[in-house]
PDB file of C-alpha atoms in Angstrom:
ATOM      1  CA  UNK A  39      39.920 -58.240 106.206  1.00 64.00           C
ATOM      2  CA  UNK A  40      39.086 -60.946 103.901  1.00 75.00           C
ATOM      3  CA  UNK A  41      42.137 -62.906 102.080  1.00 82.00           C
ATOM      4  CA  UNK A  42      43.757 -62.240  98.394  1.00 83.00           C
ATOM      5  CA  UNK A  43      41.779 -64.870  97.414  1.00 85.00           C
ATOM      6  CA  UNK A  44      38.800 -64.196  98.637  1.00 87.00           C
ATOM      7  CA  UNK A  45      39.021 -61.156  96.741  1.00 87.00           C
ATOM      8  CA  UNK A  46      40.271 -62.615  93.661  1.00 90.00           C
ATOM      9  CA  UNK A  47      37.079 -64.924  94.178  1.00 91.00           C
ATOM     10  CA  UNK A  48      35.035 -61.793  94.786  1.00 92.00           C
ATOM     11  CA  UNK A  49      36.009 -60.047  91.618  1.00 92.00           C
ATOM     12  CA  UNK A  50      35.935 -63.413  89.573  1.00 93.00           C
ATOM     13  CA  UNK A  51      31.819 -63.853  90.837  1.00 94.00           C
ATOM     14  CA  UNK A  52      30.971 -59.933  90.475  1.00 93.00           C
ATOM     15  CA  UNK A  53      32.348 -60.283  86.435  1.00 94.00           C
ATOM     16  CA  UNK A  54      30.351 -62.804  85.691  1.00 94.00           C
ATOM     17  CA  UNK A  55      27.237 -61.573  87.346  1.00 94.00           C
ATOM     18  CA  UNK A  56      27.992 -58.621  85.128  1.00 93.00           C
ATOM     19  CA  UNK A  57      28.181 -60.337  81.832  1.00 94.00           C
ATOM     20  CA  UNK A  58      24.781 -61.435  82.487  1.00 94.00           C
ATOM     21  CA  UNK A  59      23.338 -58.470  83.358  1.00 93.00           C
ATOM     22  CA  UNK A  60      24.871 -57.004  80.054  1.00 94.00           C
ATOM     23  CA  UNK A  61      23.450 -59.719  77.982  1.00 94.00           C
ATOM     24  CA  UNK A  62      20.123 -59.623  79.455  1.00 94.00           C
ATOM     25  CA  UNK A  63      20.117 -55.830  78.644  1.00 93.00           C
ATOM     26  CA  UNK A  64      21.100 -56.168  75.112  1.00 94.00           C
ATOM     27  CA  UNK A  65      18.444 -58.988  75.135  1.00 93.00           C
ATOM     28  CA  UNK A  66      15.203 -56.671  76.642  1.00 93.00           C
ATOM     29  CA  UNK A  67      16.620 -53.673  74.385  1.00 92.00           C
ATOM     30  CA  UNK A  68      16.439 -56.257  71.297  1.00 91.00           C
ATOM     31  CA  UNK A  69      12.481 -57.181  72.279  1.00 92.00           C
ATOM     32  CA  UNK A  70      11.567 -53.664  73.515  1.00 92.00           C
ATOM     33  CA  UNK A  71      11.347 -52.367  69.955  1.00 90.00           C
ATOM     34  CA  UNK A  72       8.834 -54.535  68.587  1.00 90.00           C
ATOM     35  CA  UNK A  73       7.094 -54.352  71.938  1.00 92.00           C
ATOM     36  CA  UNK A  74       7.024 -50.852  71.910  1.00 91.00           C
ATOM     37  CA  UNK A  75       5.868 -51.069  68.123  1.00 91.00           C
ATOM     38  CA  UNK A  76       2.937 -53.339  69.075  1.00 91.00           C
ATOM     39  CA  UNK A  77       2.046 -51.400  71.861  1.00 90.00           C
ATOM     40  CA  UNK A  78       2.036 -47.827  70.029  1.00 90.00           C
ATOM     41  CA  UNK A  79      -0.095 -49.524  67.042  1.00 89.00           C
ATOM     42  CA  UNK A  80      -2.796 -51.124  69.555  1.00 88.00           C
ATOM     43  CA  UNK A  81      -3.620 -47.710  71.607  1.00 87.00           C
ATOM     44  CA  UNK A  82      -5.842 -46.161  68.388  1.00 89.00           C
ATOM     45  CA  UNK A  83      -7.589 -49.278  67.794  1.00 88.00           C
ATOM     46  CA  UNK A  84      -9.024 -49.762  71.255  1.00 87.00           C
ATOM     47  CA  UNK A  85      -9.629 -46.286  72.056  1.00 86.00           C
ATOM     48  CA  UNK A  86     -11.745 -46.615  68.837  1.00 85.00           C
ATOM     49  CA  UNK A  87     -14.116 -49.298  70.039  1.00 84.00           C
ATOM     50  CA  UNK A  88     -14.628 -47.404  73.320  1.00 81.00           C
ATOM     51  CA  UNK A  89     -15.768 -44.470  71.115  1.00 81.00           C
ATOM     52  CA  UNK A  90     -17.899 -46.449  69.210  1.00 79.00           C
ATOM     53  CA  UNK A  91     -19.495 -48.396  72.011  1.00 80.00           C
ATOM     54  CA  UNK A  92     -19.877 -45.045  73.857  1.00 77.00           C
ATOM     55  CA  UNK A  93     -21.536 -43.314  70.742  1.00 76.00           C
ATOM     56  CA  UNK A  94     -23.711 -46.107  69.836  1.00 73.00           C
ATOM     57  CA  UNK A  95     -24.681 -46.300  73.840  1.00 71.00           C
ATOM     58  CA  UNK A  96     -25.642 -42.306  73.254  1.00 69.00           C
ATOM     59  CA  UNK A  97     -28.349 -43.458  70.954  1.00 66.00           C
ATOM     60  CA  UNK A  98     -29.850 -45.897  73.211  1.00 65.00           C
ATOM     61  CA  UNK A  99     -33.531 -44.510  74.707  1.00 62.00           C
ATOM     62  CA  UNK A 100     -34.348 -47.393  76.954  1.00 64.00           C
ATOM     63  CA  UNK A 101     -31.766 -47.476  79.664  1.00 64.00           C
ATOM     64  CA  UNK A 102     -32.805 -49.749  81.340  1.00 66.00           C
ATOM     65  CA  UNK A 103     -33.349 -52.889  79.122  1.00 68.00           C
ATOM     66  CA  UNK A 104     -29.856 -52.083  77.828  1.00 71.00           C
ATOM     67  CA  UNK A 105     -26.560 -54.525  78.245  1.00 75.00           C
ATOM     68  CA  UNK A 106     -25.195 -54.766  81.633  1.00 81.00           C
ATOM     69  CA  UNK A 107     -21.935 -54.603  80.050  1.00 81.00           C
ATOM     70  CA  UNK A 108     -22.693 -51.189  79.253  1.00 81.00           C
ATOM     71  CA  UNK A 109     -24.864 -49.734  82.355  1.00 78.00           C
ATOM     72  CA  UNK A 110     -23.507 -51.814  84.936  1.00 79.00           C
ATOM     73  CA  UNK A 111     -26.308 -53.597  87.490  1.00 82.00           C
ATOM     74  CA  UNK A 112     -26.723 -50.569  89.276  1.00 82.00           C
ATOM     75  CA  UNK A 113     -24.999 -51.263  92.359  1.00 86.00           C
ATOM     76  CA  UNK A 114     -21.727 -50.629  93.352  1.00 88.00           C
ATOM     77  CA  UNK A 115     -20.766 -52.926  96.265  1.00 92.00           C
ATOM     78  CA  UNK A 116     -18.747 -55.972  94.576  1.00 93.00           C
ATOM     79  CA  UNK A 117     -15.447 -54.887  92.974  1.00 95.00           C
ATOM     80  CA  UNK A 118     -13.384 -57.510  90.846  1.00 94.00           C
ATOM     81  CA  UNK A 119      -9.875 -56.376  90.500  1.00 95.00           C
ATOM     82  CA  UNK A 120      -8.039 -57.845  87.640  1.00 95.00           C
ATOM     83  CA  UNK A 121      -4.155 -57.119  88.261  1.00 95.00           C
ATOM     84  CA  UNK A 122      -1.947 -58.147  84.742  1.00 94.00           C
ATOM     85  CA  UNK A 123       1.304 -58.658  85.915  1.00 94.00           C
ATOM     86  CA  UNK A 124       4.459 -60.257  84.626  1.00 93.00           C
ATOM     87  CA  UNK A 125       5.201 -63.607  85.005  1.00 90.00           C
ATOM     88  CA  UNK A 126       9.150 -62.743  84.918  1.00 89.00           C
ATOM     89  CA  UNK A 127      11.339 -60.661  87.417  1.00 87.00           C
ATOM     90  CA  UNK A 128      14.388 -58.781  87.269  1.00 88.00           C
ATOM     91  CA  UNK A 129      12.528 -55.952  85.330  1.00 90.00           C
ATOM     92  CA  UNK A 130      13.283 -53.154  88.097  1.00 88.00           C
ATOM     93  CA  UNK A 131       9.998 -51.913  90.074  1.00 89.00           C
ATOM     94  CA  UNK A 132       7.247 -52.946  86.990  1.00 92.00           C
ATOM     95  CA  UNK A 133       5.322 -55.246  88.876  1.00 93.00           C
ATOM     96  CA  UNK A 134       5.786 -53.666  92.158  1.00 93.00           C
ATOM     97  CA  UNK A 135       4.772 -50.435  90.911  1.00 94.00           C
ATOM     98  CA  UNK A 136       1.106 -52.549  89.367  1.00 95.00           C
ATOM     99  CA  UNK A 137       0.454 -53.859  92.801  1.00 94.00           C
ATOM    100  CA  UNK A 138       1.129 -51.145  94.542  1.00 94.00           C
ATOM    101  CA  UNK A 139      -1.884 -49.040  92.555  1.00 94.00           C
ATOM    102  CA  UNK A 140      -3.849 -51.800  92.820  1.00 94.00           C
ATOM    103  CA  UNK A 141      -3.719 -51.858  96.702  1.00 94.00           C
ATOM    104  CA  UNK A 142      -4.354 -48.356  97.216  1.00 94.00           C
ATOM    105  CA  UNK A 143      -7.674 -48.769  95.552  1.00 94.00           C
ATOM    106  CA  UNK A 144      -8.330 -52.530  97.416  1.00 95.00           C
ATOM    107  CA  UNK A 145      -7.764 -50.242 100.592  1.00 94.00           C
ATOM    108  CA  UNK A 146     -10.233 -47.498  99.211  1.00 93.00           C
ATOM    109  CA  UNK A 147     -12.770 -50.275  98.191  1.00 94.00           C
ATOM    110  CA  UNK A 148     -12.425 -51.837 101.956  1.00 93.00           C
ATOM    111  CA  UNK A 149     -12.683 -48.743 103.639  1.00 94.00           C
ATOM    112  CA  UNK A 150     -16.031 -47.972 102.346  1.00 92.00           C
ATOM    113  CA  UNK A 151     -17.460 -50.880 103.512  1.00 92.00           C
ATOM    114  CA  UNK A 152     -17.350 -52.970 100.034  1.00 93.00           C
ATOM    115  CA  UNK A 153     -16.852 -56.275  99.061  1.00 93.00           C
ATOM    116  CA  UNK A 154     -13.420 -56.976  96.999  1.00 94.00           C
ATOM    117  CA  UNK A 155     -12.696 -59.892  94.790  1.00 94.00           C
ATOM    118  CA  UNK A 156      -9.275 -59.815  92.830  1.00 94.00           C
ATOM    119  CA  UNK A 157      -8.203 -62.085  89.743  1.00 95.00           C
ATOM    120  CA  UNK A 158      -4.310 -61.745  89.339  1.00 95.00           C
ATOM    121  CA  UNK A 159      -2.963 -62.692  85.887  1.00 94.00           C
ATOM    122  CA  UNK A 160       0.700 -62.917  86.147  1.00 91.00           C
ATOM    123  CA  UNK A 161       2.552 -65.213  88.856  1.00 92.00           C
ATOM    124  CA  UNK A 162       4.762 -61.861  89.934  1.00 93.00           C
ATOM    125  CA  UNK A 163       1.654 -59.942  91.137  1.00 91.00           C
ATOM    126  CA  UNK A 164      -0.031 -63.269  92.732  1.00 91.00           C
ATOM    127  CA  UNK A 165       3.445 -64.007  94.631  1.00 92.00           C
ATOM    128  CA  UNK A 166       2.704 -59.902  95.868  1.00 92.00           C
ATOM    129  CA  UNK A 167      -0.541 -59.855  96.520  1.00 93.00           C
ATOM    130  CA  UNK A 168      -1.554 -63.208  98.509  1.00 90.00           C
ATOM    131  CA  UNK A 169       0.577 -62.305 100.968  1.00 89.00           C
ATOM    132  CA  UNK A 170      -1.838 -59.546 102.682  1.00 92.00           C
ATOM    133  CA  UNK A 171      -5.018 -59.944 100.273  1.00 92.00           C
ATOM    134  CA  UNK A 172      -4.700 -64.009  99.750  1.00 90.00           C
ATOM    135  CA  UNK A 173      -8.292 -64.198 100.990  1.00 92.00           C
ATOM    136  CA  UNK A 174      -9.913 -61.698  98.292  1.00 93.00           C
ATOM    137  CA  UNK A 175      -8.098 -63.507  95.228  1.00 93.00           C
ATOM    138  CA  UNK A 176     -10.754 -65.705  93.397  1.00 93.00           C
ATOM    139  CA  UNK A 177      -8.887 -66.428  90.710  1.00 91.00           C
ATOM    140  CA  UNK A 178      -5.400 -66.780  89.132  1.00 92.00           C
ATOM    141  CA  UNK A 179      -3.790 -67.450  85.657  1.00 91.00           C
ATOM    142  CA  UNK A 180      -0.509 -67.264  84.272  1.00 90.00           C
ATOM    143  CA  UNK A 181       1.010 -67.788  81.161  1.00 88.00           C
ATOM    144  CA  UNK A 182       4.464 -69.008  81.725  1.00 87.00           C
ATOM    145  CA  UNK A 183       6.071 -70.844  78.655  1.00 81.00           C
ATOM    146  CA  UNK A 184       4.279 -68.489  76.236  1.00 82.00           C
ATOM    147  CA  UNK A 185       6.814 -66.498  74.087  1.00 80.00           C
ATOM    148  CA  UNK A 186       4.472 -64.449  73.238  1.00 81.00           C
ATOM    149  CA  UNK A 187       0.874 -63.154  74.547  1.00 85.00           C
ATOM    150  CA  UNK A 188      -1.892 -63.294  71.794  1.00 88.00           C
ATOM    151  CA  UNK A 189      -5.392 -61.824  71.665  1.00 90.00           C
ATOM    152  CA  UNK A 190      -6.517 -65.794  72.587  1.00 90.00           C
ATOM    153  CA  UNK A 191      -4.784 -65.633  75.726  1.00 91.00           C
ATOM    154  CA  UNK A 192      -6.668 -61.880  76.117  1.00 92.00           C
ATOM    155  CA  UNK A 193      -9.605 -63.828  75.258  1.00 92.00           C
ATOM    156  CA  UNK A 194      -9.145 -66.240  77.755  1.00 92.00           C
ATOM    157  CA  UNK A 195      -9.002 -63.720  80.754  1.00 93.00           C
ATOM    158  CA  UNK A 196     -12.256 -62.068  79.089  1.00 93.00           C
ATOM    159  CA  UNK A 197     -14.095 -65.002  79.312  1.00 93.00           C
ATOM    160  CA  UNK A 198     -13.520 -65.769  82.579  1.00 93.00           C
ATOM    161  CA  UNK A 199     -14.482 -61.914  83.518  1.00 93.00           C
ATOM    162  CA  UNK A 200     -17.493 -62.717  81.275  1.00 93.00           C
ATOM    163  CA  UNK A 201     -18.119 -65.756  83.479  1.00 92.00           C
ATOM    164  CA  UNK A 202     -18.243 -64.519  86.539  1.00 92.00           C
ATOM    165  CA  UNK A 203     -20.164 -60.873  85.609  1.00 92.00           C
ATOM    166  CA  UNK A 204     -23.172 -63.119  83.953  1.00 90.00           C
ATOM    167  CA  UNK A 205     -23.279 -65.590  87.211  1.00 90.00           C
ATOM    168  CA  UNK A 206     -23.519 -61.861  89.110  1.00 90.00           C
ATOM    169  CA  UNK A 207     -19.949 -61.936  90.881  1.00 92.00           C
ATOM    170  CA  UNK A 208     -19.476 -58.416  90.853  1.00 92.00           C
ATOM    171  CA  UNK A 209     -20.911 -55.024  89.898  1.00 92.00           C
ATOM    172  CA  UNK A 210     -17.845 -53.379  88.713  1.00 92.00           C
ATOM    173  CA  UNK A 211     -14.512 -54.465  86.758  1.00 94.00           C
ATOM    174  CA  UNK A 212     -10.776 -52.579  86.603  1.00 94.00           C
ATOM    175  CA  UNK A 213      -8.376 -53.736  85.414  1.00 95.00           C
ATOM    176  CA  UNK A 214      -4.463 -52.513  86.905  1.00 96.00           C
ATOM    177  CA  UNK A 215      -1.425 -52.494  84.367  1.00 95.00           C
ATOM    178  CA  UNK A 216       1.594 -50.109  83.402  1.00 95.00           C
ATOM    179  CA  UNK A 217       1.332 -47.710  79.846  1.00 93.00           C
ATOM    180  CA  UNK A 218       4.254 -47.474  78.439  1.00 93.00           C
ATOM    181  CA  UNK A 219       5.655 -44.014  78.020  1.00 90.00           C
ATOM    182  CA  UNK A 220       9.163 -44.382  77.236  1.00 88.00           C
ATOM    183  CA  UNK A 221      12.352 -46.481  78.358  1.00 87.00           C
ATOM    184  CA  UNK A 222      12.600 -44.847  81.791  1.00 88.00           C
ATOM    185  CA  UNK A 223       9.019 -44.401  82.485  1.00 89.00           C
ATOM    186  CA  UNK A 224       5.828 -46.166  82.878  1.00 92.00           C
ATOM    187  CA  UNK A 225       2.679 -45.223  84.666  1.00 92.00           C
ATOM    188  CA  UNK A 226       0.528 -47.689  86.304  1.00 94.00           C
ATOM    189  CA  UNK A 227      -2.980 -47.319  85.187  1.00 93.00           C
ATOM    190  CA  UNK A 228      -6.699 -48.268  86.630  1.00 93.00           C
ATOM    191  CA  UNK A 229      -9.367 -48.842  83.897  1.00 92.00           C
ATOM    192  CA  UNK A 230     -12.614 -49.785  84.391  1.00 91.00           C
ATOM    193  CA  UNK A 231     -14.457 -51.922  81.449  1.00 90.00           C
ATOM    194  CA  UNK A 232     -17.486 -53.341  83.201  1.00 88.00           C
ATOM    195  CA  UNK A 233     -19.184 -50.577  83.019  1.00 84.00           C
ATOM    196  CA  UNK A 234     -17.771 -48.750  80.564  1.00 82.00           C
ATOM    197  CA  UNK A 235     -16.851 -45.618  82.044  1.00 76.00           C
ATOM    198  CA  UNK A 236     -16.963 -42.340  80.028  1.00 69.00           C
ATOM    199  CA  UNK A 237     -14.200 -40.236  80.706  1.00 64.00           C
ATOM    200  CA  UNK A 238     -14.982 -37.622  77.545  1.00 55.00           C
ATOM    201  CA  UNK A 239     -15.558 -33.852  78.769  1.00 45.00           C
ATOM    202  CA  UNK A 240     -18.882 -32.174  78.019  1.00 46.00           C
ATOM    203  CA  UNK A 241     -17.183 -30.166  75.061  1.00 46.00           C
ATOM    204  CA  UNK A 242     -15.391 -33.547  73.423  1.00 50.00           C
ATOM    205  CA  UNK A 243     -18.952 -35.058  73.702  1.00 49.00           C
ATOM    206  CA  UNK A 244     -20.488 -32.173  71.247  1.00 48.00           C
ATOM    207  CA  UNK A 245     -17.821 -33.734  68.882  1.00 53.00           C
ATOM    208  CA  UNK A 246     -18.919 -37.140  68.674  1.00 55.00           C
ATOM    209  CA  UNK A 247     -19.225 -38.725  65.471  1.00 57.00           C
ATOM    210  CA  UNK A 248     -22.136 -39.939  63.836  1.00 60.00           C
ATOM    211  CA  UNK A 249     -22.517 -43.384  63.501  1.00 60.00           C
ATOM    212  CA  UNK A 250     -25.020 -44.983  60.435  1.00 65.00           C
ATOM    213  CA  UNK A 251     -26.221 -48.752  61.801  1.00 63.00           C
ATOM    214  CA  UNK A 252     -28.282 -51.584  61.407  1.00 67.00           C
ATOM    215  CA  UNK A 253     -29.836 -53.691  62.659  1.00 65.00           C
ATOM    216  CA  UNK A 254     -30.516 -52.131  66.272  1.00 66.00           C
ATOM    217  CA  UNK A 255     -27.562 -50.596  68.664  1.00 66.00           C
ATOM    218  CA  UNK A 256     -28.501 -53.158  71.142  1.00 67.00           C
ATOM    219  CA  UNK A 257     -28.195 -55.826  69.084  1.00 72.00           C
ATOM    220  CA  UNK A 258     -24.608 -54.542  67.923  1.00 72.00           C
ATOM    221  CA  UNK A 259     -23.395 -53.790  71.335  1.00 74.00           C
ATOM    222  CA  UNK A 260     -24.455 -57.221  72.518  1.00 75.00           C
ATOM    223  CA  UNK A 261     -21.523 -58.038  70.410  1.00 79.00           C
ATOM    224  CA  UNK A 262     -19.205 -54.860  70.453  1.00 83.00           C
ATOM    225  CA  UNK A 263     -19.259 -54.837  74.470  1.00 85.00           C
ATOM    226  CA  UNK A 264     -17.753 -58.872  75.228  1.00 86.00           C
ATOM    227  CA  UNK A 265     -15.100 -58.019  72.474  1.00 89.00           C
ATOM    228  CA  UNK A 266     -14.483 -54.716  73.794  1.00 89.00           C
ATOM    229  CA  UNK A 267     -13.099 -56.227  77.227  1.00 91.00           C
ATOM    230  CA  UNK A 268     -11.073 -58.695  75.049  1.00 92.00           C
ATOM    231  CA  UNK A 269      -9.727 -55.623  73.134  1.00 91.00           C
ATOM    232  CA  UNK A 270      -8.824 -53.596  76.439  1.00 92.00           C
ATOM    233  CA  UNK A 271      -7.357 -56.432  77.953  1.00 93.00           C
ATOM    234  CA  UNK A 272      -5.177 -57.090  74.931  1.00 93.00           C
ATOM    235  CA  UNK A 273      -4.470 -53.341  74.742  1.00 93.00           C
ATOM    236  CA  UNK A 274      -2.842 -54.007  78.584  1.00 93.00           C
ATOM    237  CA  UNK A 275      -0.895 -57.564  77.659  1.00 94.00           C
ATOM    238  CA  UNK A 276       1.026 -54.820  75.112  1.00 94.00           C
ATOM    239  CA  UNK A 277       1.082 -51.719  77.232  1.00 94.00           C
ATOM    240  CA  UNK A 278       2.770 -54.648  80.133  1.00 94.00           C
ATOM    241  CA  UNK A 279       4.991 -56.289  77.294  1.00 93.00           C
ATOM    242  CA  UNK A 280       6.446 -53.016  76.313  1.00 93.00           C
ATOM    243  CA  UNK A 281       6.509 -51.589  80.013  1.00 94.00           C
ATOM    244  CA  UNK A 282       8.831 -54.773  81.167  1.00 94.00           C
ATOM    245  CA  UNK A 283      11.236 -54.703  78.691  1.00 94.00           C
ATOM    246  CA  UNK A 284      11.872 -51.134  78.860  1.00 93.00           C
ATOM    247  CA  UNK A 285      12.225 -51.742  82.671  1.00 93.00           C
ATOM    248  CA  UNK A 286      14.273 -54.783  82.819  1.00 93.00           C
ATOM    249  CA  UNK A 287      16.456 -52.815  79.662  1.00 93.00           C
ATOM    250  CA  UNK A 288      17.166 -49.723  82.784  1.00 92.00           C
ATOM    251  CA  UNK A 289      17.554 -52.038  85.755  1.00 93.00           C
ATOM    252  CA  UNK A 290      20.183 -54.700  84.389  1.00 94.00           C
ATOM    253  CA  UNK A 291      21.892 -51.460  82.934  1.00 93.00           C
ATOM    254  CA  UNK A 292      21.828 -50.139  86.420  1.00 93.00           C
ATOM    255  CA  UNK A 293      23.003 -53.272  87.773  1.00 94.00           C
ATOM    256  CA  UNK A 294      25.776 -54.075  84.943  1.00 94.00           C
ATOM    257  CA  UNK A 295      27.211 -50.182  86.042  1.00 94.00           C
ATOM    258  CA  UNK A 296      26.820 -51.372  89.607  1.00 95.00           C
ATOM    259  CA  UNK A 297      28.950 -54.134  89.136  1.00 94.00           C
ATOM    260  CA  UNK A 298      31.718 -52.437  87.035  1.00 94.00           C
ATOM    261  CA  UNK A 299      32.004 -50.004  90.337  1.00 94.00           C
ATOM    262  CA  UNK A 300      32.231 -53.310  92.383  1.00 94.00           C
ATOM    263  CA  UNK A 301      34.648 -54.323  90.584  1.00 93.00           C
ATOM    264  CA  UNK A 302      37.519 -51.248  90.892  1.00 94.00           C
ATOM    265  CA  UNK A 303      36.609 -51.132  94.524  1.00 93.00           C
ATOM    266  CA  UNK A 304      37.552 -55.017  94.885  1.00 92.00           C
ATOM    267  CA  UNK A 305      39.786 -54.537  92.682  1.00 92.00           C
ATOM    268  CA  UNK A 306      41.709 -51.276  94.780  1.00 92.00           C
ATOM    269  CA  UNK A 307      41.408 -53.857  98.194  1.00 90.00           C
ATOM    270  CA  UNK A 308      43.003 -56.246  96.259  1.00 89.00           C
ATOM    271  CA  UNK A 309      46.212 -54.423  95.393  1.00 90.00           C
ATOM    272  CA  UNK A 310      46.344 -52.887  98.298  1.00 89.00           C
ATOM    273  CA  UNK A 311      46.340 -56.122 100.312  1.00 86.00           C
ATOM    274  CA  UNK A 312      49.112 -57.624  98.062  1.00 87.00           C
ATOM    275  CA  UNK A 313      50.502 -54.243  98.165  1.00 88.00           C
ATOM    276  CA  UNK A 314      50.630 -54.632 102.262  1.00 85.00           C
ATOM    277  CA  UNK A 315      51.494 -58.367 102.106  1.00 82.00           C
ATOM    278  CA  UNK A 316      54.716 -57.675  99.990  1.00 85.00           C
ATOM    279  CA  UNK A 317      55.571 -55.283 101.725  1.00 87.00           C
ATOM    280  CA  UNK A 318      54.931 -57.227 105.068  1.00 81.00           C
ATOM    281  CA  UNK A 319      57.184 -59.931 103.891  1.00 81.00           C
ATOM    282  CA  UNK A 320      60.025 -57.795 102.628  1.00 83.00           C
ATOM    283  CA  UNK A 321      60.295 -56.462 106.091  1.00 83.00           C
ATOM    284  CA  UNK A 322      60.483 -59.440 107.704  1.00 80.00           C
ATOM    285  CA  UNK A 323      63.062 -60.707 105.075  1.00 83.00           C
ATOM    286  CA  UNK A 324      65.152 -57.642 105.834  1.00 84.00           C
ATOM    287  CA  UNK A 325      64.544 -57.677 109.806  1.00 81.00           C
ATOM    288  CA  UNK A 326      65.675 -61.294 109.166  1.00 77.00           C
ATOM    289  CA  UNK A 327      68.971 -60.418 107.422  1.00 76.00           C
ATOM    290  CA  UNK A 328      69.647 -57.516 109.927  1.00 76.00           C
ATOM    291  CA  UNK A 329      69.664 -60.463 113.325  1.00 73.00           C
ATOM    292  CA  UNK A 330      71.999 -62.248 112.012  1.00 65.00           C
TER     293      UNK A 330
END
C-alpha cells in the first residue's frame, strides 16, 4: 500500500491535471461556437457550386472534349487519398475516427488490385497513417502555428491536387474528414471531387434548375471546376474545425469527471490509511502503558 504521502502526492497531481482539463474545456466550448457558426454557413455555399457545376455539366453535348475535372480520364486504377486531419490531440477519437474511414477504403482500393497514393494534411493523421501505409503517402502538409485555417491554406492543398491530376498522378480524388453534427457526434465522411460525382436521384434531377450562361459551359467550368475543389476542401477545414472542438469540448469533460472520481477514491485511501495509522499508534501507545 503506497504511503500518506504518496497519496497526498497522488491527489495533489490528479487536481491539477483536472484544472487543466476544465480549462481546456471551457476553452474548446468558447471556439466551438464560432466554429460551428462557420461551418453551418459554408455547407449551402458549396453544395451550390456542385449544383451548378453538375447542371452546367448536363448541358454539355461533347463528352468527351470536356474538362477532366469533370469526367475524370476514364480509368479508375490510381486513387489519391487526401486525409484532413488535425494537427492537435486531446480531442477524443476525431482523428482516429478520419483514419480509420480512410483505411477501410485504402484496404478496398488494394484489394482490387489498384494503385493507392495518399496526401495527409494534418500531422495527427500522418503520425497514424505512416505507420502501416508510410509507403503510399506522396505527400504531406500541415499547418501548425496557424490560428486559424483560411480559404488560402484550402487553396494551397487544391493546388497541389491540381498539380499532380494535370501531371496524370491519379484518376480519382476523395477526400476523408468528419461533418459536424452536434457536440457529441461527428461522422467521418468520403467525398470524391475529381470527378465530380453525382449523387442526385433520378427524381431530384427532373428538378434541376435552369441555368442562363455565356460565353460557353466549357469555358465556365474550366474555371468553376479548380475553384470547386478549393471550395470543398474549405467546406472540410470547417466541417474538421467544428468537429474537434466539439470533441476535445466532450473528452476533457470526460476526463475532468474522471479525475474528480480519482480524486474521492484517493481521497477515501487516504483517510483510511491515517485512519489505520492512528489507530496503529494508539495501540501501541496503550500496549506500551499496559507493560509497564
Amino acid at each position: 500500500m503506497p504511503s500518506l504521502d504518496d497519496l497526498k502526492k497522488r491527489i495533489s497531481s490528479v487536481k491539477s491535471t483536472q484544472k487543466i482539463t476544465k480549462a481546456m474545456k471551457m476553452v474548446a466550448a468558447a471556439k466551438l461556437r464560432r466554429a460551428q457558426d462557420s461551418a453551418e454557413k459554408g455547407r449551402p455555399y458549396s453544395e451550390k457550386m456542385n449544383n451548378i457545376i453538375l447542371n452546367l455539366s448536363n448541358s454539355i453535348t461533347d463528352k468527351d472534349n470536356a474538362s477532366k475535372f469533370l469526367v475524370g480520364t476514364g480509368k479508375d486504377n490510381v486513387h489519391l487519398c487526401v486525409v484532413i486531419t488535425a494537427d492537435k490531440g486531446l480531442c477524443g477519437g476525431f482523428n482516429t475516427n478520419i483514419c480509420k474511414k480512410a483505411r477501410t477504403y485504402f484496404e478496398k482500393i488494394l484489394k482490387e488490385g489498384k494503385t493507392l497514393k495518399i496526401f495527409t494534411v494534418g500531422s495527427k493523421g500522418d503520425d497514424q497513417l505512416k505507420r502501416m501505409y508510410g509507403n503510399y503517402i506522396v505527400d504531406k502538409k500541415n499547418f501548425k502555428g496557424f490560428k486559424n485555417i483560411s480559404f488560402n491554406e484550402a487553396e494551397v492543398v487544391a493546388n497541389k491536387i491540381i498539380k499532380l491530376f494535370n501531371e496524370d498522378q491519379f484518376d480519382v480524388c476523395k477526400i476523408f474528414y468528419n461533418q459536424f453534427k452536434n457536440v457529441m457526434t461527428q461522422i467521418p465522411q468520403e467525398q470524391q471531387i475529381i470527378p465530380i460525382e453525382n449523387k442526385k436521384s433520378d427524381e431530384k434531377k427532373g428538378q434541376d434548375s435552369f441555368y442562363e450562361f455565356e460565353p460557353e459551359e466549357s469555358e465556365i467550368l474550366d474555371n468553376l471546376l479548380p475553384k470547386n475543389i478549393s471550395t470543398q476542401i474549405f467546406k472540410a477545414f470547417l466541417e474538421n474545425a467544428a468537429s474537434e472542438q466539439g470533441s476535445r469540448m466532450t473528452a476533457m469533460d470526460s476526463a475532468t469527471r474522471n479525475a474528480a472520481d480519482l480524486v474521492d477514491k484517493l481521497t477515501i485511501t487516504y483517510n483510511r490509511s491515517r485512519q489505520a495509522a492512528i489507530t496503529k499508534e494508539l495501540i501501541e501507545i496503550i500496549s506500551g502503558a499496559e507493560s509497564l
